[in-house]
XYZ file of C-alpha atoms in Angstrom:
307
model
C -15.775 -9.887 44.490
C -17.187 -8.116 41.352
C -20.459 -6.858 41.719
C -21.603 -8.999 38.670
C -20.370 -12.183 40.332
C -22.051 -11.069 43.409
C -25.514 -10.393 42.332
C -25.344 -13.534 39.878
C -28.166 -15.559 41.650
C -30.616 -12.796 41.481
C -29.526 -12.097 38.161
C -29.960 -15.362 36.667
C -33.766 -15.638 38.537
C -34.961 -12.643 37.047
C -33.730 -13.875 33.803
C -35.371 -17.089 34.418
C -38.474 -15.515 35.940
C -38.346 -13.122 32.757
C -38.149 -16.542 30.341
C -41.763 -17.739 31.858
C -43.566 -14.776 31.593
C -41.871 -13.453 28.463
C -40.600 -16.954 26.642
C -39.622 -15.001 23.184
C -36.781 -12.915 24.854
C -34.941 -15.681 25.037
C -36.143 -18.935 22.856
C -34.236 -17.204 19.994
C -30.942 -18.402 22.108
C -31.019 -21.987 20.837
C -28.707 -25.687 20.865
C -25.848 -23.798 18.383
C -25.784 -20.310 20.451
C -25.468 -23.005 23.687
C -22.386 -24.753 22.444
C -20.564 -21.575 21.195
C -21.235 -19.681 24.103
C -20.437 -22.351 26.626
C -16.898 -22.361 24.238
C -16.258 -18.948 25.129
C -17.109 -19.406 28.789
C -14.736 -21.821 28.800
C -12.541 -19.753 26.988
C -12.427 -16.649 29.020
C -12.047 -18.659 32.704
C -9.026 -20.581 31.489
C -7.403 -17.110 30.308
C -5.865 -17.302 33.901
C -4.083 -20.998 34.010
C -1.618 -21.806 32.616
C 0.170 -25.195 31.679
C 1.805 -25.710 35.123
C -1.660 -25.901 36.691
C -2.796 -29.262 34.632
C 0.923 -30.539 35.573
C -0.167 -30.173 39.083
C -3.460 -31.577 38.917
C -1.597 -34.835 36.954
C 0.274 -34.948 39.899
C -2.691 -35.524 41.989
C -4.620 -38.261 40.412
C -6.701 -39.039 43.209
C -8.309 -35.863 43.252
C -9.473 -36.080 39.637
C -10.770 -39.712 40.114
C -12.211 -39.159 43.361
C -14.597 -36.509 41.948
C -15.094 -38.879 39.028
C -16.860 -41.632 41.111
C -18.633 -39.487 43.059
C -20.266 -37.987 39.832
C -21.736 -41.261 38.936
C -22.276 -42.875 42.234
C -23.655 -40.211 44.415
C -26.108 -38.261 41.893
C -27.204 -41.335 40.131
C -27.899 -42.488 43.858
C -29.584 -39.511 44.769
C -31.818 -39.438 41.868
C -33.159 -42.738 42.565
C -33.848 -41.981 45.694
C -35.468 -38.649 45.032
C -38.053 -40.112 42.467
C -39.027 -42.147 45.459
C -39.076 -40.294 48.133
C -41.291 -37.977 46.515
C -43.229 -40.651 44.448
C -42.849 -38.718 41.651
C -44.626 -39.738 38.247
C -43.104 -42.133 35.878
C -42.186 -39.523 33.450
C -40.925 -37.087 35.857
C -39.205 -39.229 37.863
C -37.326 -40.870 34.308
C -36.353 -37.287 33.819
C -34.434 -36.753 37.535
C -33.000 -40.127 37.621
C -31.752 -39.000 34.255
C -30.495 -35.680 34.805
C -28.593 -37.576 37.848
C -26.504 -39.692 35.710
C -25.841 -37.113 33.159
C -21.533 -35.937 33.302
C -21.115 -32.534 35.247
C -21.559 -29.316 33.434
C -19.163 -26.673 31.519
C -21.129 -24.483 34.114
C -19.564 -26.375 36.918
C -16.194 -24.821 35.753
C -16.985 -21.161 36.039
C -18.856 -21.165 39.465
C -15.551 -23.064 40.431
C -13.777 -20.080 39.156
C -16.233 -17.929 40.404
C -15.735 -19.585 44.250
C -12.080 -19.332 43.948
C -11.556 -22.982 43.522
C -9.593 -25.559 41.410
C -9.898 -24.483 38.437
C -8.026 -27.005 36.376
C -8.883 -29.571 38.327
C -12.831 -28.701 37.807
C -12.024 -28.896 34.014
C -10.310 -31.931 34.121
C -13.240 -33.530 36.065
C -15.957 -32.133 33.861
C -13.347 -33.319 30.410
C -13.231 -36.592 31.644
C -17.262 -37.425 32.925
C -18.199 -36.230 30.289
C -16.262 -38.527 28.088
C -17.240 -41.384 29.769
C -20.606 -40.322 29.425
C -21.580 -42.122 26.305
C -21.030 -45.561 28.655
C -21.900 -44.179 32.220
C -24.843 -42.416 31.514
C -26.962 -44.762 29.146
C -25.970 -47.932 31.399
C -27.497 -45.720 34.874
C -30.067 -44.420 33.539
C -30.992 -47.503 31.732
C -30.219 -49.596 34.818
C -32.349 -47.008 37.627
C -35.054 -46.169 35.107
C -35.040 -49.718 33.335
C -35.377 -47.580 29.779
C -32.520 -47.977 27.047
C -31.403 -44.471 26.785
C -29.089 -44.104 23.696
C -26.230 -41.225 23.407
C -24.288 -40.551 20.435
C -20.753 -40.817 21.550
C -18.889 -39.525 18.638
C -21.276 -36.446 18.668
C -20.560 -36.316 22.368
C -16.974 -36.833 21.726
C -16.793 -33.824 19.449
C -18.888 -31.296 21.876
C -16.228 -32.518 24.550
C -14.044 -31.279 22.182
C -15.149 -27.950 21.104
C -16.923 -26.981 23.939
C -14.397 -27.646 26.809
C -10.729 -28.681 25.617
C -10.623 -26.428 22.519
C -11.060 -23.314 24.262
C -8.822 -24.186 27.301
C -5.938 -24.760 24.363
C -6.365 -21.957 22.957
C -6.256 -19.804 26.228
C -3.753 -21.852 27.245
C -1.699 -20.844 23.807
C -3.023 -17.339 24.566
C -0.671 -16.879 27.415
C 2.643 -17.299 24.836
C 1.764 -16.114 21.639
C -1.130 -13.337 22.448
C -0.416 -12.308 25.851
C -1.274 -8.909 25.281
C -4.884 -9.854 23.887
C -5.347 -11.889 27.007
C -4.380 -9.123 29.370
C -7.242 -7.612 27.886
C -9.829 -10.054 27.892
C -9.224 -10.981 31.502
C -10.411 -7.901 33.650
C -14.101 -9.002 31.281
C -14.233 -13.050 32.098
C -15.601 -12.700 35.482
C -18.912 -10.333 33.746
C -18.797 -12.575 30.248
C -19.544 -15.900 32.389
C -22.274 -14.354 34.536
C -24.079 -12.763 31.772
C -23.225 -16.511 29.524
C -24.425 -18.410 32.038
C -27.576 -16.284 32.331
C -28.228 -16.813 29.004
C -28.175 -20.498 28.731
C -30.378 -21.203 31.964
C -32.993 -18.502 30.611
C -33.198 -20.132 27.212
C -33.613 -23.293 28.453
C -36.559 -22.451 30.393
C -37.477 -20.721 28.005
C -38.043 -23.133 25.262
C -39.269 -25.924 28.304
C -41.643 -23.191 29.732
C -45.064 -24.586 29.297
C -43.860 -28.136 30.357
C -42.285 -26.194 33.494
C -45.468 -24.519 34.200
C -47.283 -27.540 34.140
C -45.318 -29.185 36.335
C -45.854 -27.749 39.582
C -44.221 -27.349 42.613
C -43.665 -30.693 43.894
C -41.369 -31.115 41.287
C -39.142 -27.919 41.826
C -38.697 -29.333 45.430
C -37.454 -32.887 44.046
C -35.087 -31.133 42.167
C -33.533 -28.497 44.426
C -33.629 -31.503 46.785
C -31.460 -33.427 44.739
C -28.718 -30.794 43.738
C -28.574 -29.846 47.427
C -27.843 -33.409 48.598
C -24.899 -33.553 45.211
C -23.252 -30.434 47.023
C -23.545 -31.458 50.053
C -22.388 -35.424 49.788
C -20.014 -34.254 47.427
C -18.253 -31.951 49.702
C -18.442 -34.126 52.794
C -17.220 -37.466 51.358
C -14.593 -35.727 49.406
C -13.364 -34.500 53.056
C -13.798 -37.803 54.610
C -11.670 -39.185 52.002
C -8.947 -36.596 53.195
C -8.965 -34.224 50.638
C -8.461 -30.483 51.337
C -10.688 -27.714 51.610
C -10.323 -26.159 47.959
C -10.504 -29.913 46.246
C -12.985 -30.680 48.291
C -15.594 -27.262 47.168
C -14.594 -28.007 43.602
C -15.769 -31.684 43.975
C -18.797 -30.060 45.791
C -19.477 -28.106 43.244
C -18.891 -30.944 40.348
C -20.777 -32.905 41.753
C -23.278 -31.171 42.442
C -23.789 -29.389 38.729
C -24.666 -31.456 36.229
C -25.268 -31.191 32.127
C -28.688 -30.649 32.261
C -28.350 -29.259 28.358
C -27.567 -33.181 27.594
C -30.482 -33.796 29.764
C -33.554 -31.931 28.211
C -32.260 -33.292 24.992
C -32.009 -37.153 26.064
C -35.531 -36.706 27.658
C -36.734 -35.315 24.937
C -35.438 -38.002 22.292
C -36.109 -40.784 24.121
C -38.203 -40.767 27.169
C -40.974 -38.311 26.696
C -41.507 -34.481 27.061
C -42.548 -34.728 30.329
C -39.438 -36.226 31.443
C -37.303 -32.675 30.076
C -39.087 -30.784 32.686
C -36.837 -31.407 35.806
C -33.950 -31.456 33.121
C -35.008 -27.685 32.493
C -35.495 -26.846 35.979
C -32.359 -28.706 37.050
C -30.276 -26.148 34.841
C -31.437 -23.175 36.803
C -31.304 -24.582 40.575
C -28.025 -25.721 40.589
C -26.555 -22.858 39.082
C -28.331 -20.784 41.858
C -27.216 -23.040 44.811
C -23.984 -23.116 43.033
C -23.410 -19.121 42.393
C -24.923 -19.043 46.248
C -22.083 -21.382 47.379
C -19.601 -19.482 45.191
C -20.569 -16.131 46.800
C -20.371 -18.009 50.176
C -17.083 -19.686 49.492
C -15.436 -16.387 48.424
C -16.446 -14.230 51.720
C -13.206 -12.792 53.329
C -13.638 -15.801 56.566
C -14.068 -18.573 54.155
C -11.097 -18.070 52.286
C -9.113 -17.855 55.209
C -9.786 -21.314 55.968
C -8.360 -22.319 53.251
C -4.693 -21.154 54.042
């Protein structure tokens, strides 16, 4: 494993850590540098698939749509139940129920990568939640937090579009027309994503920093409570259902991640400030549990299990 991929979790706390103390390093990194970098992420990880490995994942529907009802069954679940096991205030516990029901994350797709997992179907999962979103996600959230929560979903639609199926065209179109170019590029995806996704979590907390601070510990727990329980239900129901070991990580790992971008700015729109704050925390715990899972996942004995 690359020693960038390796040392991601660390990396990505110190840039975090770095983001409370020192907010201006990274509040300059705002929405528009989000978008276009999560682009190139996506970008750079889908510079090794290739057409054949969508036909394969078509080929297994039930893959695709078993990760798609876990995503809004089991985190919506668990978010409702976290507010209330921790009897969390309103606000706060808005904000987790909401971060719950938001679609998985374009981050989801590069610890998948990152773990050794299904790539294509990760991306197909995270494509199509995230589609559905502009239903799915105001009807939970309104339903578990008993708040209309609007989304645009032609603005949605479009960041779908730029941000996760443009890029993976245009790798995928890299392979025939600019194969030399991609040849290139790939020996660099595996440091591009870490230092990307290091990036986006540190400007979000970043720009949520005093809300964070305020917030204390309690709510830090709720959250890495939650994510924990997504990886872990995710994985274990997508094995009771059947499903082999590499589906079932990447499910694991969908499920687990979610677009807590989407979430700071719903919160923020429409709930209350105090309700971004476990959105903003959200987006650096489960990339952490996730890298630690990926660095797990990708140890010598765990990929033998997988063969």
């Amino acid at each position: 494993m690359p020693i960038a991929t390796r040392f991601f979790p660390l990396v990505a706390a110190a840039a975090s850590a770095l983001a409370l103390c020192y907010p201006t390093l990274f509040s300059w990194f705002g929405a528009t540098l989000v978008k276009i970098f999560l682009a190139l992420v996506m970008f750079f990880t889908s510079l090794s698939l290739s057409v054949a490995d969508f036909t394969r994942v078509l080929y297994r529907p039930v893959h695709a749509a078993t990760g798609f009802v876990l995503q809004y069954t089991v985190m919506p679940t668990l978010g409702f139940a976290t507010a209330k096991l921790f009897a969390l205030p309103e606000m706060v516990a808005a904000g987790i129920i909401l971060v719950s029901c938001c679609p998985g994350g374009t981050a989801s797709n590069v610890i998948t990568y990152l773990a050794g997992g299904d790539v294509p179907l990760s991306v197909t999962m995270t494509a199509s939640s995230t589609l559905a979103a502009p239903l799915m996600t105001p009807l939970l959230a309104t339903w578990l937090i008993g708040k209309s929560v609007p989304v645009d979903a032609v603005a949605m639609a479009k960041d779908t579009a730029v941000v996760i199926l443009l890029p993976v065209g245009l790798a995928l179109l890299s392979r025939r027309f600019a194969p030399t170019l991609r040849q290139r590029l790939l020996p660099h995806a595996n440091l591009f994503a870490v230092v990307a996704i290091t990036m986006i979590v540190a400007s979000i907390i970043a720009r949520s920093r005093d809300a964070i601070l305020s917030g204390g510990m309690l709510i830090l727990v709720a959250v890495v409570f939650l994510h924990s329980g997504g990886f872990l239900f995710g994985y274990a129901l997508a094995r009771l259902l059947r499903l082999s070991v590499i589906p079932a990580r990447t499910i694991a790992i969908e499920v687990g991640m979610q677009n807590s971008g989407l979430g700071v700015v719903l919160a923020t729109a429409h709930i209350g400030h105090a309700a971004a704050v476990p959105c903003a925390i959200s987006s650096l715990v489960h990339s952490l549990i996730g890298s630690l899972l990926a660095a797990y996942w990708r140890r010598p004995k765990a990929a033998a299990e997988t063969s």
